[in-house]
Amino acid sequence: MTLLEVRDLEVTYAGGATAVRGVDLSLEAGRKLGIAGESGCGKSTLALALLRLLPAGTRIGGQILLNGEDMLTMRWGRVRAVRWAGASIVFQGAMHSLNAVHRIGDQIAEPILLHHRATAAGARRKTGELLEQVGLPAARATAYPHELSGGQRQRVMIAMALACDPQLIIADEPTTALDVMIQAQILRLIGRLVAEQELGLIMISHDLAVLAETCDRLAVMYAGRVVEEGPARQVHEDARHPYGKALSAAFPRIGDPVSRFAPRGLAGDPPDPSALPSGCAFHPRCPVALESCADQDQLLRHAGPGRRAACVHMEPTVPGPAAATEDARSTP
């Protein structure tokens, strides 16, 4: 069953910058979708748009269907009910997301009291269960955020996201600034919770290796668009779009001395959303761009079983019946 379906999503900020352009995504319950890209490619804007958390004056077009219900046409009362209970978000930087002057137990209990109308005793009991679920003793509910390590604070954020039993969790750079051992623990924790509770997970990161290890499918964003999508490991190990290849090559691979001492990357930065280049937005940085790329934008097209890429070098043909069947089978 499709849990989330995003159709032709457009997000334009009040200043005129279009940060998300025509994004289509879908996710089933119990599946994990990764979204990768450099800073400024629209990943966090997409995450905030899914729960209508963008600032006033932002224009949002398209559809965001959560269990078939369009988030963009909901009344605000319904939106508030869906947040936490239907879908929740884990922000990057737990220390900035937690209230420094409130105990973590009170912060986890707050959405339980509001959405489940639980008693104070019931909320405390649920808070203890959530802390133990994410690997922290229930007694830590009395701690303040500054009394916890970075990994422990991130676990608290995950416990808060699970507080009202949502069907969808959006994790925006959940392991940023954590050391590799704690990062591995958090990723294993998230994977276990998704499997045990049949949650849908959208994980956002710039690190393709993390997403390939954690997610079923991977979408690569550039200049507000999805430029490649497919099975996560395939996209990481054999990207079809030049940008996906560059992202993958930018990280050294264990056991490969060439990539370890001379990782490849791309010069420059993604374009300003308010001043996008003509044609394919990636063409000024693309090592295999053609003259036509400066004038003709590229849409996602068939790039193998269950895969799509927005590149002129992909065959502009409609996949045959066998490929189309495999595409449908591979789509989350």
PDB file of C-alpha atoms in Angstrom, residues 19-298:
ATOM      1  CA  ALA A  19      13.727  25.516  -4.301  1.00  0.00           C
ATOM      2  CA  VAL A  20      11.762  22.422  -5.377  1.00  0.00           C
ATOM      3  CA  ARG A  21      10.731  21.913  -9.000  1.00  0.00           C
ATOM      4  CA  GLY A  22       8.367  19.219 -10.222  1.00  0.00           C
ATOM      5  CA  VAL A  23       9.320  16.451  -7.778  1.00  0.00           C
ATOM      6  CA  ASP A  24       7.500  13.097  -7.986  1.00  0.00           C
ATOM      7  CA  LEU A  25       8.132  10.476  -5.284  1.00  0.00           C
ATOM      8  CA  SER A  26       6.298   7.581  -3.681  1.00  0.00           C
ATOM      9  CA  LEU A  27       6.856   5.441  -0.594  1.00  0.00           C
ATOM     10  CA  GLU A  28       5.214   2.324   0.799  1.00  0.00           C
ATOM     11  CA  ALA A  29       4.841   1.422   4.460  1.00  0.00           C
ATOM     12  CA  GLY A  30       7.842  -0.503   5.746  1.00  0.00           C
ATOM     13  CA  ARG A  31      10.124   0.909   3.042  1.00  0.00           C
ATOM     14  CA  LYS A  32      12.986   3.428   3.270  1.00  0.00           C
ATOM     15  CA  LEU A  33      13.630   6.159   0.715  1.00  0.00           C
ATOM     16  CA  GLY A  34      16.863   8.143   0.760  1.00  0.00           C
ATOM     17  CA  ILE A  35      17.213  11.642  -0.680  1.00  0.00           C
ATOM     18  CA  ALA A  36      20.739  12.837  -1.470  1.00  0.00           C
ATOM     19  CA  GLY A  37      22.354  15.983  -2.790  1.00  0.00           C
ATOM     20  CA  GLU A  38      24.611  18.877  -1.873  1.00  0.00           C
ATOM     21  CA  SER A  39      23.500  21.711   0.367  1.00  0.00           C
ATOM     22  CA  GLY A  40      21.184  23.993  -1.569  1.00  0.00           C
ATOM     23  CA  CYS A  41      19.658  21.270  -3.753  1.00  0.00           C
ATOM     24  CA  GLY A  42      16.232  21.395  -2.082  1.00  0.00           C
ATOM     25  CA  LYS A  43      16.350  18.346   0.216  1.00  0.00           C
ATOM     26  CA  SER A  44      15.359  20.074   3.474  1.00  0.00           C
ATOM     27  CA  THR A  45      12.801  22.265   1.710  1.00  0.00           C
ATOM     28  CA  LEU A  46      11.183  19.087   0.387  1.00  0.00           C
ATOM     29  CA  ALA A  47      11.126  17.600   3.897  1.00  0.00           C
ATOM     30  CA  LEU A  48       9.530  20.708   5.400  1.00  0.00           C
ATOM     31  CA  ALA A  49       6.999  20.907   2.573  1.00  0.00           C
ATOM     32  CA  LEU A  50       5.754  17.382   3.309  1.00  0.00           C
ATOM     33  CA  LEU A  51       4.470  18.559   6.706  1.00  0.00           C
ATOM     34  CA  ARG A  52       3.707  22.148   5.670  1.00  0.00           C
ATOM     35  CA  LEU A  53       6.381  23.576   7.942  1.00  0.00           C
ATOM     36  CA  LEU A  54       7.608  26.226   5.496  1.00  0.00           C
ATOM     37  CA  PRO A  55       7.480  29.955   6.376  1.00  0.00           C
ATOM     38  CA  ALA A  56       4.499  32.152   5.598  1.00  0.00           C
ATOM     39  CA  GLY A  57       4.463  33.484   2.060  1.00  0.00           C
ATOM     40  CA  THR A  58       5.902  30.296   0.548  1.00  0.00           C
ATOM     41  CA  ARG A  59       3.958  29.036  -2.470  1.00  0.00           C
ATOM     42  CA  ILE A  60       3.491  25.257  -2.718  1.00  0.00           C
ATOM     43  CA  GLY A  61       2.013  23.536  -5.767  1.00  0.00           C
ATOM     44  CA  GLY A  62       1.280  19.942  -6.707  1.00  0.00           C
ATOM     45  CA  GLN A  63       0.042  17.219  -4.363  1.00  0.00           C
ATOM     46  CA  ILE A  64       1.332  15.555  -1.186  1.00  0.00           C
ATOM     47  CA  LEU A  65      -0.859  12.507  -0.605  1.00  0.00           C
ATOM     48  CA  LEU A  66      -0.475  10.880   2.824  1.00  0.00           C
ATOM     49  CA  ASN A  67      -2.666   7.770   2.892  1.00  0.00           C
ATOM     50  CA  GLY A  68      -4.534   9.297  -0.031  1.00  0.00           C
ATOM     51  CA  GLU A  69      -5.260  12.590   1.759  1.00  0.00           C
ATOM     52  CA  ASP A  70      -3.716  15.734   0.266  1.00  0.00           C
ATOM     53  CA  MET A  71      -1.688  17.661   2.846  1.00  0.00           C
ATOM     54  CA  LEU A  72      -1.872  20.818   0.720  1.00  0.00           C
ATOM     55  CA  THR A  73      -5.675  21.042   0.799  1.00  0.00           C
ATOM     56  CA  MET A  74      -6.140  20.150   4.471  1.00  0.00           C
ATOM     57  CA  ARG A  75      -7.515  22.690   6.911  1.00  0.00           C
ATOM     58  CA  TRP A  76      -4.979  23.783   9.519  1.00  0.00           C
ATOM     59  CA  GLY A  77      -6.734  21.855  12.268  1.00  0.00           C
ATOM     60  CA  ARG A  78      -6.371  18.649  10.264  1.00  0.00           C
ATOM     61  CA  VAL A  79      -2.712  19.449   9.483  1.00  0.00           C
ATOM     62  CA  ARG A  80      -1.962  19.818  13.202  1.00  0.00           C
ATOM     63  CA  ALA A  81      -3.635  16.468  13.851  1.00  0.00           C
ATOM     64  CA  VAL A  82      -1.606  14.735  11.124  1.00  0.00           C
ATOM     65  CA  ARG A  83       1.714  16.106  12.402  1.00  0.00           C
ATOM     66  CA  TRP A  84       3.151  13.753  15.048  1.00  0.00           C
ATOM     67  CA  ALA A  85       0.237  11.284  14.771  1.00  0.00           C
ATOM     68  CA  GLY A  86       0.412  10.656  11.000  1.00  0.00           C
ATOM     69  CA  ALA A  87       3.907  11.838  10.138  1.00  0.00           C
ATOM     70  CA  SER A  88       6.770  13.274  12.170  1.00  0.00           C
ATOM     71  CA  ILE A  89      10.227  14.673  11.527  1.00  0.00           C
ATOM     72  CA  VAL A  90      13.662  14.256  13.095  1.00  0.00           C
ATOM     73  CA  PHE A  91      15.603  17.478  12.534  1.00  0.00           C
ATOM     74  CA  GLN A  92      19.356  17.709  12.201  1.00  0.00           C
ATOM     75  CA  GLY A  93      21.129  19.193  15.218  1.00  0.00           C
ATOM     76  CA  ALA A  94      19.284  17.781  18.236  1.00  0.00           C
ATOM     77  CA  MET A  95      20.735  20.373  20.634  1.00  0.00           C
ATOM     78  CA  HIS A  96      19.079  23.136  18.596  1.00  0.00           C
ATOM     79  CA  SER A  97      15.764  21.264  18.369  1.00  0.00           C
ATOM     80  CA  LEU A  98      15.382  20.394  22.043  1.00  0.00           C
ATOM     81  CA  ASN A  99      14.354  23.020  24.600  1.00  0.00           C
ATOM     82  CA  ALA A 100      17.376  23.570  26.841  1.00  0.00           C
ATOM     83  CA  VAL A 101      15.330  24.520  29.940  1.00  0.00           C
ATOM     84  CA  HIS A 102      12.904  21.577  29.929  1.00  0.00           C
ATOM     85  CA  ARG A 103      13.606  17.994  30.928  1.00  0.00           C
ATOM     86  CA  ILE A 104      13.624  15.586  27.997  1.00  0.00           C
ATOM     87  CA  GLY A 105      10.810  13.512  29.514  1.00  0.00           C
ATOM     88  CA  ASP A 106       8.500  16.529  29.519  1.00  0.00           C
ATOM     89  CA  GLN A 107       9.356  17.278  25.886  1.00  0.00           C
ATOM     90  CA  ILE A 108       8.607  13.719  24.772  1.00  0.00           C
ATOM     91  CA  ALA A 109       5.376  13.666  26.816  1.00  0.00           C
ATOM     92  CA  GLU A 110       4.025  16.932  25.364  1.00  0.00           C
ATOM     93  CA  PRO A 111       2.786  15.560  22.000  1.00  0.00           C
ATOM     94  CA  ILE A 112       1.410  12.470  23.780  1.00  0.00           C
ATOM     95  CA  LEU A 113      -0.679  14.681  26.061  1.00  0.00           C
ATOM     96  CA  LEU A 114      -1.877  16.834  23.163  1.00  0.00           C
ATOM     97  CA  HIS A 115      -2.605  14.197  20.531  1.00  0.00           C
ATOM     98  CA  HIS A 116      -3.524  11.121  22.563  1.00  0.00           C
ATOM     99  CA  ARG A 117      -5.231  13.040  25.397  1.00  0.00           C
ATOM    100  CA  ALA A 118      -3.388  10.789  27.840  1.00  0.00           C
ATOM    101  CA  THR A 119      -3.227  11.325  31.572  1.00  0.00           C
ATOM    102  CA  ALA A 120       0.014  12.656  33.059  1.00  0.00           C
ATOM    103  CA  ALA A 121       0.774   9.212  34.470  1.00  0.00           C
ATOM    104  CA  GLY A 122       0.051   7.565  31.125  1.00  0.00           C
ATOM    105  CA  ALA A 123       2.293  10.030  29.301  1.00  0.00           C
ATOM    106  CA  ARG A 124       5.137   9.400  31.763  1.00  0.00           C
ATOM    107  CA  ARG A 125       4.773   5.652  31.299  1.00  0.00           C
ATOM    108  CA  LYS A 126       4.783   5.992  27.509  1.00  0.00           C
ATOM    109  CA  THR A 127       7.826   8.290  27.694  1.00  0.00           C
ATOM    110  CA  GLY A 128       9.774   5.681  29.656  1.00  0.00           C
ATOM    111  CA  GLU A 129       8.843   3.010  27.118  1.00  0.00           C
ATOM    112  CA  LEU A 130       9.978   5.208  24.228  1.00  0.00           C
ATOM    113  CA  LEU A 131      13.325   5.964  25.862  1.00  0.00           C
ATOM    114  CA  GLU A 132      13.970   2.267  26.412  1.00  0.00           C
ATOM    115  CA  GLN A 133      12.898   1.575  22.836  1.00  0.00           C
ATOM    116  CA  VAL A 134      15.671   3.845  21.556  1.00  0.00           C
ATOM    117  CA  GLY A 135      18.257   2.424  23.938  1.00  0.00           C
ATOM    118  CA  LEU A 136      18.135   4.873  26.869  1.00  0.00           C
ATOM    119  CA  PRO A 137      17.140   4.091  30.482  1.00  0.00           C
ATOM    120  CA  ALA A 138      13.685   5.382  31.424  1.00  0.00           C
ATOM    121  CA  ALA A 139      15.339   7.190  34.342  1.00  0.00           C
ATOM    122  CA  ARG A 140      17.000   9.592  31.865  1.00  0.00           C
ATOM    123  CA  ALA A 141      13.597  11.263  31.414  1.00  0.00           C
ATOM    124  CA  THR A 142      14.567  13.682  34.205  1.00  0.00           C
ATOM    125  CA  ALA A 143      17.738  14.837  32.400  1.00  0.00           C
ATOM    126  CA  TYR A 144      18.143  18.151  30.612  1.00  0.00           C
ATOM    127  CA  PRO A 145      19.478  18.147  27.031  1.00  0.00           C
ATOM    128  CA  HIS A 146      22.908  19.452  28.052  1.00  0.00           C
ATOM    129  CA  GLU A 147      23.344  16.467  30.354  1.00  0.00           C
ATOM    130  CA  LEU A 148      23.240  14.030  27.416  1.00  0.00           C
ATOM    131  CA  SER A 149      25.817  13.191  24.781  1.00  0.00           C
ATOM    132  CA  GLY A 150      25.207  13.990  21.110  1.00  0.00           C
ATOM    133  CA  GLY A 151      24.178  10.421  20.346  1.00  0.00           C
ATOM    134  CA  GLN A 152      21.835  10.324  23.332  1.00  0.00           C
ATOM    135  CA  ARG A 153      20.183  13.584  22.274  1.00  0.00           C
ATOM    136  CA  GLN A 154      19.641  12.188  18.791  1.00  0.00           C
ATOM    137  CA  ARG A 155      17.994   9.130  20.347  1.00  0.00           C
ATOM    138  CA  VAL A 156      15.697  11.479  22.268  1.00  0.00           C
ATOM    139  CA  MET A 157      14.735  13.151  18.983  1.00  0.00           C
ATOM    140  CA  ILE A 158      13.865   9.757  17.522  1.00  0.00           C
ATOM    141  CA  ALA A 159      11.819   8.918  20.630  1.00  0.00           C
ATOM    142  CA  MET A 160       9.907  12.192  20.192  1.00  0.00           C
ATOM    143  CA  ALA A 161       9.244  11.366  16.538  1.00  0.00           C
ATOM    144  CA  LEU A 162       7.776   7.994  17.613  1.00  0.00           C
ATOM    145  CA  ALA A 163       5.730   9.455  20.477  1.00  0.00           C
ATOM    146  CA  CYS A 164       2.346   9.417  18.723  1.00  0.00           C
ATOM    147  CA  ASP A 165       2.849   6.250  16.659  1.00  0.00           C
ATOM    148  CA  PRO A 166       3.198   7.910  13.231  1.00  0.00           C
ATOM    149  CA  GLN A 167       3.189   5.936   9.989  1.00  0.00           C
ATOM    150  CA  LEU A 168       5.842   8.121   8.346  1.00  0.00           C
ATOM    151  CA  ILE A 169       9.108   9.462   9.746  1.00  0.00           C
ATOM    152  CA  ILE A 170      11.198  12.067   7.932  1.00  0.00           C
ATOM    153  CA  ALA A 171      14.817  12.119   9.115  1.00  0.00           C
ATOM    154  CA  ASP A 172      16.727  15.203   7.954  1.00  0.00           C
ATOM    155  CA  GLU A 173      20.476  14.537   8.356  1.00  0.00           C
ATOM    156  CA  PRO A 174      19.874  12.548  11.586  1.00  0.00           C
ATOM    157  CA  THR A 175      23.551  11.655  12.077  1.00  0.00           C
ATOM    158  CA  THR A 176      25.182  15.002  11.286  1.00  0.00           C
ATOM    159  CA  ALA A 177      28.109  15.838  13.628  1.00  0.00           C
ATOM    160  CA  LEU A 178      28.066  12.406  15.274  1.00  0.00           C
ATOM    161  CA  ASP A 179      31.184  10.248  15.341  1.00  0.00           C
ATOM    162  CA  VAL A 180      31.164   7.174  13.121  1.00  0.00           C
ATOM    163  CA  MET A 181      30.472   4.682  15.923  1.00  0.00           C
ATOM    164  CA  ILE A 182      27.455   6.620  17.209  1.00  0.00           C
ATOM    165  CA  GLN A 183      26.338   7.215  13.633  1.00  0.00           C
ATOM    166  CA  ALA A 184      26.315   3.461  13.006  1.00  0.00           C
ATOM    167  CA  GLN A 185      24.297   2.889  16.193  1.00  0.00           C
ATOM    168  CA  ILE A 186      21.696   5.504  15.215  1.00  0.00           C
ATOM    169  CA  LEU A 187      21.361   4.085  11.697  1.00  0.00           C
ATOM    170  CA  ARG A 188      20.893   0.540  13.049  1.00  0.00           C
ATOM    171  CA  LEU A 189      18.315   1.857  15.504  1.00  0.00           C
ATOM    172  CA  ILE A 190      16.332   3.606  12.780  1.00  0.00           C
ATOM    173  CA  GLY A 191      16.435   0.542  10.555  1.00  0.00           C
ATOM    174  CA  ARG A 192      15.235  -1.712  13.371  1.00  0.00           C
ATOM    175  CA  LEU A 193      12.347   0.599  14.298  1.00  0.00           C
ATOM    176  CA  VAL A 194      11.185   0.854  10.684  1.00  0.00           C
ATOM    177  CA  ALA A 195      11.207  -2.930  10.320  1.00  0.00           C
ATOM    178  CA  GLU A 196       9.493  -3.646  13.659  1.00  0.00           C
ATOM    179  CA  GLN A 197       6.762  -1.024  13.312  1.00  0.00           C
ATOM    180  CA  GLU A 198       6.239  -1.098   9.506  1.00  0.00           C
ATOM    181  CA  LEU A 199       6.985   2.616   9.283  1.00  0.00           C
ATOM    182  CA  GLY A 200       7.744   4.518   6.131  1.00  0.00           C
ATOM    183  CA  LEU A 201      11.067   6.382   6.326  1.00  0.00           C
ATOM    184  CA  ILE A 202      12.445   9.262   4.290  1.00  0.00           C
ATOM    185  CA  MET A 203      16.090   9.854   5.147  1.00  0.00           C
ATOM    186  CA  ILE A 204      17.907  12.928   3.870  1.00  0.00           C
ATOM    187  CA  SER A 205      21.678  13.122   3.630  1.00  0.00           C
ATOM    188  CA  HIS A 206      24.546  14.288   1.440  1.00  0.00           C
ATOM    189  CA  ASP A 207      26.288  10.945   2.037  1.00  0.00           C
ATOM    190  CA  LEU A 208      25.340   8.356  -0.592  1.00  0.00           C
ATOM    191  CA  ALA A 209      27.185   5.597   1.269  1.00  0.00           C
ATOM    192  CA  VAL A 210      25.011   6.065   4.376  1.00  0.00           C
ATOM    193  CA  LEU A 211      21.830   6.087   2.301  1.00  0.00           C
ATOM    194  CA  ALA A 212      22.899   3.055   0.260  1.00  0.00           C
ATOM    195  CA  GLU A 213      23.482   1.134   3.488  1.00  0.00           C
ATOM    196  CA  THR A 214      20.227   2.240   5.126  1.00  0.00           C
ATOM    197  CA  CYS A 215      17.596   2.700   2.416  1.00  0.00           C
ATOM    198  CA  ASP A 216      15.807   0.573  -0.166  1.00  0.00           C
ATOM    199  CA  ARG A 217      15.669   3.263  -2.831  1.00  0.00           C
ATOM    200  CA  LEU A 218      17.552   6.492  -3.427  1.00  0.00           C
ATOM    201  CA  ALA A 219      16.607   9.762  -5.126  1.00  0.00           C
ATOM    202  CA  VAL A 220      19.359  12.243  -6.020  1.00  0.00           C
ATOM    203  CA  MET A 221      18.336  15.922  -6.093  1.00  0.00           C
ATOM    204  CA  TYR A 222      20.038  18.791  -7.898  1.00  0.00           C
ATOM    205  CA  ALA A 223      18.761  22.374  -8.239  1.00  0.00           C
ATOM    206  CA  GLY A 224      15.375  21.409  -6.807  1.00  0.00           C
ATOM    207  CA  ARG A 225      14.782  18.399  -9.046  1.00  0.00           C
ATOM    208  CA  VAL A 226      15.198  14.656  -8.779  1.00  0.00           C
ATOM    209  CA  VAL A 227      17.844  13.850 -11.388  1.00  0.00           C
ATOM    210  CA  GLU A 228      18.208  10.143 -10.609  1.00  0.00           C
ATOM    211  CA  GLU A 229      16.178   7.507  -8.797  1.00  0.00           C
ATOM    212  CA  GLY A 230      16.575   3.784  -8.297  1.00  0.00           C
ATOM    213  CA  PRO A 231      17.604   0.982  -5.926  1.00  0.00           C
ATOM    214  CA  ALA A 232      19.901   2.585  -3.369  1.00  0.00           C
ATOM    215  CA  ARG A 233      22.956   0.366  -3.787  1.00  0.00           C
ATOM    216  CA  GLN A 234      22.776   0.526  -7.579  1.00  0.00           C
ATOM    217  CA  VAL A 235      22.578   4.313  -7.599  1.00  0.00           C
ATOM    218  CA  HIS A 236      25.537   4.533  -5.223  1.00  0.00           C
ATOM    219  CA  GLU A 237      27.736   1.985  -6.986  1.00  0.00           C
ATOM    220  CA  ASP A 238      26.699   2.606 -10.600  1.00  0.00           C
ATOM    221  CA  ALA A 239      25.049   6.019 -10.905  1.00  0.00           C
ATOM    222  CA  ARG A 240      23.611   6.813 -14.338  1.00  0.00           C
ATOM    223  CA  HIS A 241      23.466  10.598 -13.991  1.00  0.00           C
ATOM    224  CA  PRO A 242      26.788  12.534 -14.024  1.00  0.00           C
ATOM    225  CA  TYR A 243      25.826  14.292 -10.799  1.00  0.00           C
ATOM    226  CA  GLY A 244      25.125  10.990  -9.042  1.00  0.00           C
ATOM    227  CA  LYS A 245      28.503   9.722 -10.231  1.00  0.00           C
ATOM    228  CA  ALA A 246      30.226  12.829  -8.839  1.00  0.00           C
ATOM    229  CA  LEU A 247      28.488  12.515  -5.454  1.00  0.00           C
ATOM    230  CA  SER A 248      29.494   8.882  -5.163  1.00  0.00           C
ATOM    231  CA  ALA A 249      33.091   9.558  -6.223  1.00  0.00           C
ATOM    232  CA  ALA A 250      33.482  12.394  -3.711  1.00  0.00           C
ATOM    233  CA  PHE A 251      33.655   9.890  -0.833  1.00  0.00           C
ATOM    234  CA  PRO A 252      36.729   7.664  -0.457  1.00  0.00           C
ATOM    235  CA  ARG A 253      36.056   3.922  -0.522  1.00  0.00           C
ATOM    236  CA  ILE A 254      37.569   1.584   2.045  1.00  0.00           C
ATOM    237  CA  GLY A 255      40.215  -0.619   0.458  1.00  0.00           C
ATOM    238  CA  ASP A 256      40.598   1.625  -2.588  1.00  0.00           C
ATOM    239  CA  PRO A 257      43.792   3.698  -2.146  1.00  0.00           C
ATOM    240  CA  VAL A 258      43.111   5.741  -5.293  1.00  0.00           C
ATOM    241  CA  SER A 259      39.793   7.082  -3.992  1.00  0.00           C
ATOM    242  CA  ARG A 260      41.171   7.362  -0.456  1.00  0.00           C
ATOM    243  CA  PHE A 261      44.027   9.696  -1.320  1.00  0.00           C
ATOM    244  CA  ALA A 262      42.470  11.427  -4.325  1.00  0.00           C
ATOM    245  CA  PRO A 263      38.686  11.504  -4.013  1.00  0.00           C
ATOM    246  CA  ARG A 264      37.017  13.052  -7.020  1.00  0.00           C
ATOM    247  CA  GLY A 265      34.391  15.732  -6.817  1.00  0.00           C
ATOM    248  CA  LEU A 266      32.961  18.705  -8.643  1.00  0.00           C
ATOM    249  CA  ALA A 267      34.193  22.257  -8.713  1.00  0.00           C
ATOM    250  CA  GLY A 268      31.750  24.999  -7.807  1.00  0.00           C
ATOM    251  CA  ASP A 269      28.370  24.856  -6.100  1.00  0.00           C
ATOM    252  CA  PRO A 270      24.752  24.169  -7.022  1.00  0.00           C
ATOM    253  CA  PRO A 271      23.090  27.185  -8.685  1.00  0.00           C
ATOM    254  CA  ASP A 272      21.163  29.837  -6.789  1.00  0.00           C
ATOM    255  CA  PRO A 273      17.462  28.816  -6.944  1.00  0.00           C
ATOM    256  CA  SER A 274      16.580  32.379  -7.917  1.00  0.00           C
ATOM    257  CA  ALA A 275      19.012  32.394 -10.865  1.00  0.00           C
ATOM    258  CA  LEU A 276      18.938  28.938 -12.443  1.00  0.00           C
ATOM    259  CA  PRO A 277      20.850  28.447 -15.702  1.00  0.00           C
ATOM    260  CA  SER A 278      18.944  27.733 -18.895  1.00  0.00           C
ATOM    261  CA  GLY A 279      18.472  24.178 -20.104  1.00  0.00           C
ATOM    262  CA  CYS A 280      19.718  21.442 -17.789  1.00  0.00           C
ATOM    263  CA  ALA A 281      20.639  23.129 -14.498  1.00  0.00           C
ATOM    264  CA  PHE A 282      23.620  20.792 -14.104  1.00  0.00           C
ATOM    265  CA  HIS A 283      25.228  21.530 -17.468  1.00  0.00           C
ATOM    266  CA  PRO A 284      27.680  24.259 -16.238  1.00  0.00           C
ATOM    267  CA  ARG A 285      29.348  21.649 -13.976  1.00  0.00           C
ATOM    268  CA  CYS A 286      28.748  18.543 -16.075  1.00  0.00           C
ATOM    269  CA  PRO A 287      31.851  16.826 -17.497  1.00  0.00           C
ATOM    270  CA  VAL A 288      29.871  15.182 -20.324  1.00  0.00           C
ATOM    271  CA  ALA A 289      27.490  18.006 -21.253  1.00  0.00           C
ATOM    272  CA  LEU A 290      26.504  18.480 -24.895  1.00  0.00           C
ATOM    273  CA  GLU A 291      25.790  21.797 -26.585  1.00  0.00           C
ATOM    274  CA  SER A 292      22.072  21.009 -26.473  1.00  0.00           C
ATOM    275  CA  CYS A 293      22.181  20.724 -22.658  1.00  0.00           C
ATOM    276  CA  ALA A 294      22.498  24.508 -22.393  1.00  0.00           C
ATOM    277  CA  ASP A 295      19.109  24.931 -24.070  1.00  0.00           C
ATOM    278  CA  GLN A 296      17.120  21.767 -23.403  1.00  0.00           C
ATOM    279  CA  ASP A 297      16.066  20.725 -19.912  1.00  0.00           C
ATOM    280  CA  GLN A 298      16.110  17.020 -19.174  1.00  0.00           C
TER     281      GLN A 298
END
